[in-house]
Amino acid sequence: MSRRSRKNVGVIGLGIIGRRVAENLRKRGFYAFVWNRTPRPVPNFVGSITEVADLCRVIQLFVADDEALLSTIEQLSPSLHSHHIIIAHPTVAPETMQSAAAIVQGRGARFLDAPFTGSKGAAEKGELIYYVAGDRTAIEDARRILEASSKEIVEFGEVGEATVLKVATNMVTAATVQSAAEAFAIVAKSGIDPAKFDRALRSNSSHSGTLALKLPMMLSGDFAPHFSVKHMLKDLRIAGRIAQSFGLECGVSDATRDAQYHAADQGQADEDYCAIARKYFPDGVLPKPAEPEVETPAPEPALVETAVAENTAAAVPTELSAENPTVYPSVETEPPFELSPVTPDFVASPEPMAAGSSFEDTGLSVPSAPVSPEEMLPGLDATAAPAAEMSEATSAEMEIVPAPSSEEEVPEEKSRNFFSRLFARGTDY
């Protein structure tokens, strides 16, 4: 019994893009069965192209070039039937894509011309853009599978159209990187920090997604392949042949193709195609962007709490007792006032009166009868003279000072006398 299922998808070609497409298919719930000319330790790696066709009705091809595409199609052909949809993703010559389509359609199967734009990073995120041409019904049947690894599907007409458009866009991409490499060389030879070139371009209308990706790679000398020199060179050669077939002179594309050829000839075929920047630095050392100056941070101000604690410690007496109530810490400040011993004229309650308690709760003796002046002020001779005839000094001593209002300040001398008595008693408040 066949193990074929609508959830099965075949992926042939496990290069930079193919293996990441297979991973995204699995994340979306598909069963990806894969094959590559060189075996890879990945899930569902099958033994042959024929087995992929037996397991999967939709097969995506991520092979390298024209020769690889035709060879793969010829191997698949005996196993193809009307339920199969073959989706060809390489950038090849339009006539090669049309030849592959003719073989598949001759077996009753359907074929889609579907090159893509986007490199390694886009493939990892499932953000490729597919240019798709071919049978409209086949596009709809394969849409969910294509959506698993893309952010956009752009539809065109007949098989071959998507391929021509992909080649044309690669001409622009390659020329953009070539001009950026030349401009970078001028900036670097002028002794200007290359990072300033990047900053200037980001504010320029010519800036693009290609520059955003490739210029930092050139500035850092990082040429790990996202799209290799050999593949860009192959696409530019295709562009040259198409232009020649129409009698067109494409000087920019020709110069760009020559630069890619030079890079490949220098052993850089497997590096990213922005490695063409090496041409302008024969010693092999690309200028690195200047390291940004790191400002030494100012010391943090002391915490307010620490400062308050230190000031408080300097102001509080180190020892305070009834025997020695005037000992202060050894600081270079005078005590706030002089303390003079005062004989207490009453016994204070050991604890402050609690809110809501009565006077009896304090434990003090309360006379049960009115107190005479003689009892209040011992030694006073009440018959010696009437209050009106008291001496001026006695009157001053007996003067009753009303409590100040809330808006009135307590006289400094009286405030000082209160605190003098307080410290003299050695009471802990």
Tab-separated table of C-alpha atoms in Angstrom:
chain	number	residue	atom	x	y	z
A	1	MET	CA	0.000	0.000	0.000
A	2	SER	CA	1.322	3.458	-0.895
A	3	ARG	CA	2.561	5.626	1.975
A	4	ARG	CA	1.794	8.767	-0.010
A	5	SER	CA	-0.109	11.514	1.849
A	6	ARG	CA	-1.171	15.093	1.152
A	7	LYS	CA	1.031	16.062	4.111
A	8	ASN	CA	4.113	14.566	2.445
A	9	VAL	CA	6.421	16.953	0.573
A	10	GLY	CA	9.590	16.002	-1.270
A	11	VAL	CA	12.676	18.242	-1.195
A	12	ILE	CA	15.533	17.425	-3.578
A	13	GLY	CA	18.742	19.405	-3.047
A	14	LEU	CA	19.925	20.224	0.491
A	15	GLY	CA	22.125	23.234	-0.055
A	16	ILE	CA	21.937	26.544	1.832
A	17	ILE	CA	18.269	27.008	0.895
A	18	GLY	CA	16.904	23.481	0.439
A	19	ARG	CA	17.642	22.178	3.920
A	20	ARG	CA	16.117	25.266	5.537
A	21	VAL	CA	12.982	24.925	3.430
A	22	ALA	CA	12.681	21.320	4.653
A	23	GLU	CA	12.970	22.511	8.260
A	24	ASN	CA	10.197	25.082	7.756
A	25	LEU	CA	7.941	22.466	6.181
A	26	ARG	CA	8.313	20.308	9.288
A	27	LYS	CA	7.531	23.292	11.528
A	28	ARG	CA	4.288	23.785	9.577
A	29	GLY	CA	3.226	20.190	10.113
A	30	PHE	CA	4.343	18.647	6.811
A	31	TYR	CA	6.393	15.471	6.473
A	32	ALA	CA	9.470	16.437	4.457
A	33	PHE	CA	11.196	13.523	2.656
A	34	VAL	CA	14.550	14.631	1.297
A	35	TRP	CA	17.283	13.519	-1.095
A	36	ASN	CA	20.645	14.962	-2.048
A	37	ARG	CA	23.458	13.754	-4.293
A	38	THR	CA	25.680	13.755	-1.188
A	39	PRO	CA	23.917	11.965	1.719
A	40	ARG	CA	23.121	14.174	4.710
A	41	PRO	CA	22.319	13.189	8.312
A	42	VAL	CA	18.865	14.771	8.317
A	43	PRO	CA	15.395	13.379	9.109
A	44	ASN	CA	13.628	11.347	6.400
A	45	PHE	CA	16.613	11.151	4.068
A	46	VAL	CA	15.534	8.551	1.525
A	47	GLY	CA	17.557	6.269	-0.704
A	48	SER	CA	16.733	7.603	-4.155
A	49	ILE	CA	14.864	10.147	-6.261
A	50	THR	CA	12.401	7.404	-7.197
A	51	GLU	CA	11.510	6.893	-3.525
A	52	VAL	CA	10.769	10.615	-3.153
A	53	ALA	CA	8.312	10.368	-6.057
A	54	ASP	CA	6.691	7.306	-4.519
A	55	LEU	CA	6.138	9.041	-1.162
A	56	CYS	CA	5.225	12.590	-2.221
A	57	ARG	CA	2.808	14.137	-4.683
A	58	VAL	CA	4.474	17.604	-4.493
A	59	ILE	CA	8.258	17.779	-4.987
A	60	GLN	CA	10.391	20.921	-4.652
A	61	LEU	CA	13.703	21.054	-6.507
A	62	PHE	CA	16.560	23.160	-5.055
A	63	VAL	CA	19.348	22.112	-7.404
A	64	ALA	CA	22.261	24.262	-8.512
A	65	ASP	CA	22.114	24.898	-12.243
A	66	ASP	CA	20.764	23.986	-15.684
A	67	GLU	CA	22.572	20.666	-15.897
A	68	ALA	CA	21.456	19.566	-12.420
A	69	LEU	CA	17.825	20.496	-13.143
A	70	LEU	CA	17.602	18.501	-16.376
A	71	SER	CA	19.411	15.521	-14.833
A	72	THR	CA	17.023	15.445	-11.855
A	73	ILE	CA	13.935	15.716	-14.060
A	74	GLU	CA	15.117	12.849	-16.234
A	75	GLN	CA	15.625	10.636	-13.168
A	76	LEU	CA	12.176	11.553	-11.827
A	77	SER	CA	10.352	11.123	-15.112
A	78	PRO	CA	9.695	7.334	-14.991
A	79	SER	CA	8.040	7.685	-11.566
A	80	LEU	CA	5.799	10.663	-12.373
A	81	HIS	CA	2.011	10.472	-12.727
A	82	SER	CA	-0.894	12.874	-13.067
A	83	HIS	CA	-1.108	13.527	-9.306
A	84	HIS	CA	2.436	14.918	-9.144
A	85	ILE	CA	3.360	18.613	-9.047
A	86	ILE	CA	7.029	19.417	-9.676
A	87	ILE	CA	8.175	22.867	-8.491
A	88	ALA	CA	11.531	23.960	-9.949
A	89	HIS	CA	13.328	26.650	-7.871
A	90	PRO	CA	16.787	27.114	-9.467
A	91	THR	CA	17.704	30.161	-11.529
A	92	VAL	CA	18.473	28.748	-14.956
A	93	ALA	CA	18.145	29.766	-18.574
A	94	PRO	CA	14.521	30.203	-19.645
A	95	GLU	CA	14.880	27.544	-22.321
A	96	THR	CA	16.186	25.056	-19.729
A	97	MET	CA	13.134	25.659	-17.532
A	98	GLN	CA	10.849	25.169	-20.527
A	99	SER	CA	12.610	21.917	-21.475
A	100	ALA	CA	12.165	20.563	-17.924
A	101	ALA	CA	8.476	21.505	-18.005
A	102	ALA	CA	7.988	19.647	-21.299
A	103	ILE	CA	9.413	16.414	-19.832
A	104	VAL	CA	7.171	16.582	-16.727
A	105	GLN	CA	4.045	17.481	-18.659
A	106	GLY	CA	4.776	14.649	-21.092
A	107	ARG	CA	4.234	12.267	-18.164
A	108	GLY	CA	0.869	13.861	-17.355
A	109	ALA	CA	2.193	15.664	-14.291
A	110	ARG	CA	2.150	19.426	-13.642
A	111	PHE	CA	5.138	21.757	-13.517
A	112	LEU	CA	5.771	25.162	-11.889
A	113	ASP	CA	8.570	27.594	-12.766
A	114	ALA	CA	9.302	29.058	-9.296
A	115	PRO	CA	12.679	30.746	-8.682
A	116	PHE	CA	12.952	32.694	-5.430
A	117	THR	CA	14.572	35.783	-4.018
A	118	GLY	CA	16.074	35.814	-0.545
A	119	SER	CA	19.134	34.088	0.837
A	120	LYS	CA	20.106	32.081	3.921
A	121	GLY	CA	18.609	34.389	6.520
A	122	ALA	CA	15.272	34.625	4.712
A	123	ALA	CA	15.163	30.855	4.265
A	124	GLU	CA	15.773	30.324	7.989
A	125	LYS	CA	12.898	32.632	8.885
A	126	GLY	CA	10.560	31.259	6.212
A	127	GLU	CA	10.598	34.621	4.403
A	128	LEU	CA	11.578	33.750	0.843
A	129	ILE	CA	9.716	35.382	-2.049
A	130	TYR	CA	8.693	33.006	-4.830
A	131	TYR	CA	8.207	34.128	-8.426
A	132	VAL	CA	5.803	31.507	-9.785
A	133	ALA	CA	4.665	30.810	-13.342
A	134	GLY	CA	2.728	27.891	-14.818
A	135	ASP	CA	-0.623	26.150	-14.469
A	136	ARG	CA	-2.968	28.253	-12.306
A	137	THR	CA	-4.610	25.221	-10.691
A	138	ALA	CA	-1.224	23.757	-9.815
A	139	ILE	CA	-0.256	27.033	-8.084
A	140	GLU	CA	-3.357	26.855	-5.880
A	141	ASP	CA	-2.789	23.187	-5.064
A	142	ALA	CA	0.795	23.936	-4.017
A	143	ARG	CA	0.152	27.271	-2.268
A	144	ARG	CA	0.166	26.011	1.323
A	145	ILE	CA	3.454	24.226	0.728
A	146	LEU	CA	5.057	27.345	-0.764
A	147	GLU	CA	3.705	29.486	2.086
A	148	ALA	CA	5.556	27.309	4.602
A	149	SER	CA	8.874	28.871	3.562
A	150	SER	CA	7.884	32.266	2.152
A	151	LYS	CA	6.403	35.627	2.996
A	152	GLU	CA	5.125	36.342	-0.525
A	153	ILE	CA	4.154	34.467	-3.677
A	154	VAL	CA	4.238	36.594	-6.826
A	155	GLU	CA	2.406	35.027	-9.778
A	156	PHE	CA	3.328	35.492	-13.405
A	157	GLY	CA	2.211	33.851	-16.636
A	158	GLU	CA	3.707	31.005	-18.626
A	159	VAL	CA	6.636	28.805	-17.670
A	160	GLY	CA	9.863	30.733	-18.368
A	161	GLU	CA	8.531	34.192	-17.432
A	162	ALA	CA	9.366	33.855	-13.740
A	163	THR	CA	12.884	32.752	-14.658
A	164	VAL	CA	13.507	35.767	-16.916
A	165	LEU	CA	12.288	38.110	-14.179
A	166	LYS	CA	14.530	36.442	-11.594
A	167	VAL	CA	17.575	36.813	-13.854
A	168	ALA	CA	16.703	40.487	-14.430
A	169	THR	CA	16.436	41.224	-10.700
A	170	ASN	CA	19.765	39.487	-10.071
A	171	MET	CA	21.364	41.821	-12.616
A	172	VAL	CA	20.257	44.777	-10.481
A	173	THR	CA	21.344	43.090	-7.236
A	174	ALA	CA	24.820	42.247	-8.541
A	175	ALA	CA	25.336	45.744	-9.976
A	176	THR	CA	24.263	47.298	-6.645
A	177	VAL	CA	26.865	45.328	-4.722
A	178	GLN	CA	29.514	46.038	-7.345
A	179	SER	CA	28.967	49.808	-7.175
A	180	ALA	CA	28.924	49.672	-3.357
A	181	ALA	CA	32.275	47.839	-3.371
A	182	GLU	CA	33.814	50.476	-5.636
A	183	ALA	CA	32.462	53.331	-3.509
A	184	PHE	CA	33.690	51.604	-0.353
A	185	ALA	CA	37.181	51.390	-1.854
A	186	ILE	CA	37.211	55.152	-2.582
A	187	VAL	CA	36.106	55.973	0.974
A	188	ALA	CA	38.701	53.652	2.519
A	189	LYS	CA	41.567	54.945	0.326
A	190	SER	CA	40.600	58.492	1.356
A	191	GLY	CA	41.310	57.594	4.977
A	192	ILE	CA	37.698	57.927	6.098
A	193	ASP	CA	36.251	55.551	8.641
A	194	PRO	CA	34.210	53.005	6.604
A	195	ALA	CA	31.455	53.124	9.232
A	196	LYS	CA	30.743	56.673	8.076
A	197	PHE	CA	30.099	55.363	4.573
A	198	ASP	CA	27.530	52.945	5.940
A	199	ARG	CA	25.904	55.762	7.914
A	200	ALA	CA	25.776	58.015	4.858
A	201	LEU	CA	24.168	55.336	2.679
A	202	ARG	CA	21.481	54.570	5.237
A	203	SER	CA	20.260	58.148	4.878
A	204	ASN	CA	20.457	58.027	1.083
A	205	SER	CA	17.582	57.220	-1.268
A	206	SER	CA	19.743	54.579	-2.979
A	207	HIS	CA	19.813	52.441	0.151
A	208	SER	CA	18.150	49.032	-0.186
A	209	GLY	CA	17.672	45.679	1.443
A	210	THR	CA	20.639	44.381	-0.545
A	211	LEU	CA	22.929	47.095	0.819
A	212	ALA	CA	21.611	46.620	4.329
A	213	LEU	CA	22.735	42.992	4.152
A	214	LYS	CA	25.898	43.139	2.039
A	215	LEU	CA	27.598	46.392	3.048
A	216	PRO	CA	28.157	45.361	6.704
A	217	MET	CA	29.641	42.104	5.396
A	218	MET	CA	32.101	44.030	3.228
A	219	LEU	CA	33.009	46.431	6.044
A	220	SER	CA	33.737	43.566	8.428
A	221	GLY	CA	35.420	41.308	5.856
A	222	ASP	CA	32.896	38.552	6.574
A	223	PHE	CA	32.206	36.688	3.331
A	224	ALA	CA	30.485	33.561	4.659
A	225	PRO	CA	28.177	32.521	1.793
A	226	HIS	CA	24.556	33.584	1.754
A	227	PHE	CA	24.609	33.524	-2.053
A	228	SER	CA	27.924	32.437	-3.502
A	229	VAL	CA	30.178	33.934	-6.149
A	230	LYS	CA	29.762	30.864	-8.373
A	231	HIS	CA	25.974	31.125	-8.323
A	232	MET	CA	25.914	34.851	-9.035
A	233	LEU	CA	28.428	34.346	-11.828
A	234	LYS	CA	26.169	31.662	-13.319
A	235	ASP	CA	23.152	34.016	-13.243
A	236	LEU	CA	25.083	36.871	-14.853
A	237	ARG	CA	26.249	34.584	-17.639
A	238	ILE	CA	22.614	33.650	-18.266
A	239	ALA	CA	21.772	37.364	-18.373
A	240	GLY	CA	24.586	37.937	-20.878
A	241	ARG	CA	23.302	35.202	-23.176
A	242	ILE	CA	19.746	36.547	-23.045
A	243	ALA	CA	20.993	40.087	-23.803
A	244	GLN	CA	23.098	38.777	-26.679
A	245	SER	CA	20.109	36.936	-28.160
A	246	PHE	CA	18.342	40.295	-28.439
A	247	GLY	CA	21.425	42.177	-29.633
A	248	LEU	CA	21.546	44.239	-26.416
A	249	GLU	CA	24.717	45.786	-25.026
A	250	CYS	CA	24.615	45.669	-21.202
A	251	GLY	CA	27.881	47.268	-20.085
A	252	VAL	CA	27.114	47.361	-16.358
A	253	SER	CA	26.117	43.690	-16.263
A	254	ASP	CA	29.177	42.750	-18.310
A	255	ALA	CA	31.486	44.586	-15.892
A	256	THR	CA	29.737	43.037	-12.912
A	257	ARG	CA	30.050	39.566	-14.453
A	258	ASP	CA	33.767	40.143	-15.012
A	259	ALA	CA	34.219	41.122	-11.346
A	260	GLN	CA	32.503	37.921	-10.218
A	261	TYR	CA	34.662	35.910	-12.611
A	262	HIS	CA	37.781	37.551	-11.141
A	263	ALA	CA	36.678	36.607	-7.622
A	264	ALA	CA	36.061	32.999	-8.645
A	265	ASP	CA	39.447	32.897	-10.372
A	266	GLN	CA	41.057	34.077	-7.105
A	267	GLY	CA	39.665	31.069	-5.251
A	268	GLN	CA	36.605	32.830	-3.833
A	269	ALA	CA	33.927	30.886	-5.738
A	270	ASP	CA	32.350	29.509	-2.576
A	271	GLU	CA	32.419	32.807	-0.692
A	272	ASP	CA	29.526	35.257	-0.707
A	273	TYR	CA	29.361	37.243	-3.921
A	274	CYS	CA	30.095	40.506	-2.062
A	275	ALA	CA	33.680	39.175	-1.779
A	276	ILE	CA	34.334	41.169	-4.958
A	277	ALA	CA	35.398	43.942	-2.522
A	278	ARG	CA	38.672	42.050	-2.050
A	279	LYS	CA	39.728	43.163	-5.535
A	280	TYR	CA	40.329	46.713	-4.300
A	281	PHE	CA	42.611	45.669	-1.441
A	282	PRO	CA	45.417	43.600	-3.020
A	283	ASP	CA	47.192	43.104	0.309
A	284	GLY	CA	44.125	41.198	1.481
A	285	VAL	CA	43.499	43.435	4.474
A	286	LEU	CA	40.205	45.293	4.395
A	287	PRO	CA	39.973	48.391	6.592
A	288	LYS	CA	37.886	47.751	9.669
A	289	PRO	CA	35.437	50.306	11.037
A	290	ALA	CA	36.878	52.300	13.900
A	291	GLU	CA	36.000	51.026	17.329
A	292	PRO	CA	33.512	53.351	19.018
A	293	GLU	CA	34.963	55.317	21.905
A	294	VAL	CA	33.726	54.039	25.225
A	295	GLU	CA	33.182	56.818	27.720
A	296	THR	CA	34.229	56.084	31.282
A	297	PRO	CA	31.110	56.506	33.360
A	298	ALA	CA	31.263	59.116	36.119
A	299	PRO	CA	31.312	57.675	39.634
A	300	GLU	CA	27.861	57.300	41.005
A	301	PRO	CA	26.928	59.849	43.680
A	302	ALA	CA	26.738	58.532	47.224
A	303	LEU	CA	23.328	57.347	48.226
A	304	VAL	CA	21.267	59.870	50.145
A	305	GLU	CA	20.616	57.304	52.851
A	306	THR	CA	24.352	56.784	53.406
A	307	ALA	CA	25.021	60.487	53.704
A	308	VAL	CA	22.163	60.956	56.145
A	309	ALA	CA	23.360	58.019	58.249
A	310	GLU	CA	26.896	59.386	58.430
A	311	ASN	CA	25.716	62.861	59.433
A	312	THR	CA	23.374	61.441	62.038
A	313	ALA	CA	26.124	59.289	63.551
A	314	ALA	CA	28.313	62.376	63.932
A	315	ALA	CA	25.590	64.326	65.733
A	316	VAL	CA	24.315	61.704	68.226
A	317	PRO	CA	26.175	61.383	71.578
A	318	THR	CA	28.278	58.244	71.826
A	319	GLU	CA	27.356	57.849	75.507
A	320	LEU	CA	24.546	59.340	77.508
A	321	SER	CA	23.716	58.484	81.123
A	322	ALA	CA	22.491	60.075	84.359
A	323	GLU	CA	26.065	60.152	85.673
A	324	ASN	CA	27.543	61.689	82.575
A	325	PRO	CA	24.779	63.369	80.521
A	326	THR	CA	27.020	65.728	78.536
A	327	VAL	CA	29.428	63.381	76.698
A	328	TYR	CA	29.556	64.091	72.939
A	329	PRO	CA	31.444	62.332	70.166
A	330	SER	CA	34.877	63.656	69.346
A	331	VAL	CA	33.923	65.945	66.492
A	332	GLU	CA	35.189	69.392	65.724
A	333	THR	CA	31.923	71.061	66.600
A	334	GLU	CA	30.671	72.710	69.737
A	335	PRO	CA	27.739	71.097	71.530
A	336	PRO	CA	24.481	72.752	70.474
A	337	PHE	CA	24.008	74.266	73.953
A	338	GLU	CA	25.399	74.078	77.464
A	339	LEU	CA	23.664	71.750	79.838
A	340	SER	CA	23.326	72.840	83.458
A	341	PRO	CA	22.196	70.355	86.090
A	342	VAL	CA	18.619	70.991	87.090
A	343	THR	CA	17.125	69.408	90.200
A	344	PRO	CA	13.856	67.838	89.136
A	345	ASP	CA	10.858	69.239	91.026
A	346	PHE	CA	8.671	66.271	90.179
A	347	VAL	CA	8.978	62.594	89.462
A	348	ALA	CA	8.343	61.743	85.829
A	349	SER	CA	6.275	58.769	84.754
A	350	PRO	CA	8.535	55.916	83.531
A	351	GLU	CA	6.587	55.653	80.273
A	352	PRO	CA	4.817	58.292	78.172
A	353	MET	CA	1.078	58.394	78.672
A	354	ALA	CA	-0.637	56.260	76.051
A	355	ALA	CA	-3.309	57.805	73.861
A	356	GLY	CA	-6.731	57.484	75.456
A	357	SER	CA	-5.414	56.696	78.996
A	358	SER	CA	-6.360	58.608	82.155
A	359	PHE	CA	-4.048	60.419	84.484
A	360	GLU	CA	-4.558	57.746	87.127
A	361	ASP	CA	-2.941	55.219	84.765
A	362	THR	CA	0.438	56.978	85.107
A	363	GLY	CA	0.866	55.938	88.752
A	364	LEU	CA	1.306	59.534	90.055
A	365	SER	CA	-0.297	60.666	93.293
A	366	VAL	CA	-3.278	62.917	92.802
A	367	PRO	CA	-4.351	65.006	95.825
A	368	SER	CA	-7.942	64.420	96.801
A	369	ALA	CA	-8.470	67.983	98.105
A	370	PRO	CA	-7.602	71.458	96.825
A	371	VAL	CA	-3.975	72.406	97.431
A	372	SER	CA	-3.135	75.618	99.236
A	373	PRO	CA	-0.531	78.070	97.923
A	374	GLU	CA	1.767	77.134	100.834
A	375	GLU	CA	1.634	73.485	99.805
A	376	MET	CA	2.225	74.299	96.149
A	377	LEU	CA	5.189	76.618	96.909
A	378	PRO	CA	6.844	75.648	100.180
A	379	GLY	CA	8.403	78.581	102.080
A	380	LEU	CA	5.987	81.123	100.733
A	381	ASP	CA	4.595	83.416	103.454
A	382	ALA	CA	1.107	84.125	102.233
A	383	THR	CA	0.540	86.801	104.928
A	384	ALA	CA	3.722	88.744	104.319
A	385	ALA	CA	2.301	90.892	101.567
A	386	PRO	CA	-0.562	90.849	99.103
A	387	ALA	CA	0.129	89.751	95.536
A	388	ALA	CA	-0.078	93.288	94.316
A	389	GLU	CA	2.782	94.345	96.667
A	390	MET	CA	5.225	91.603	95.636
A	391	SER	CA	8.626	92.713	94.658
A	392	GLU	CA	9.439	93.117	91.035
A	393	ALA	CA	11.811	90.134	91.119
A	394	THR	CA	9.224	87.907	92.769
A	395	SER	CA	6.639	88.996	90.216
A	396	ALA	CA	9.011	88.099	87.391
A	397	GLU	CA	9.608	84.662	88.901
A	398	MET	CA	5.884	84.095	89.248
A	399	GLU	CA	5.026	85.342	85.804
A	400	ILE	CA	2.878	82.891	83.928
A	401	VAL	CA	3.654	82.783	80.233
A	402	PRO	CA	0.749	81.694	78.058
A	403	ALA	CA	1.338	78.835	75.629
A	404	PRO	CA	2.221	80.134	72.173
A	405	SER	CA	-0.359	79.850	69.420
A	406	SER	CA	0.229	77.570	66.421
A	407	GLU	CA	1.480	80.556	64.435
A	408	GLU	CA	3.826	81.755	67.180
A	409	GLU	CA	7.370	80.523	67.488
A	410	VAL	CA	8.580	79.237	70.854
A	411	PRO	CA	11.194	81.658	72.233
A	412	GLU	CA	14.669	80.277	71.793
A	413	GLU	CA	15.584	80.653	75.493
A	414	LYS	CA	12.532	78.755	76.718
A	415	SER	CA	13.074	76.002	74.156
A	416	ARG	CA	16.667	75.702	75.338
A	417	ASN	CA	15.603	75.476	79.016
A	418	PHE	CA	13.217	72.648	78.183
A	419	PHE	CA	15.906	70.571	76.492
A	420	SER	CA	18.345	71.354	79.316
A	421	ARG	CA	15.975	69.803	81.832
A	422	LEU	CA	15.329	66.881	79.496
A	423	PHE	CA	18.999	65.856	79.147
A	424	ALA	CA	19.689	66.515	82.821
A	425	ARG	CA	17.145	63.886	83.792
A	426	GLY	CA	18.699	61.325	81.505
A	427	THR	CA	15.268	60.250	80.312
A	428	ASP	CA	15.130	58.237	77.053
A	429	TYR	CA	12.566	59.872	74.751
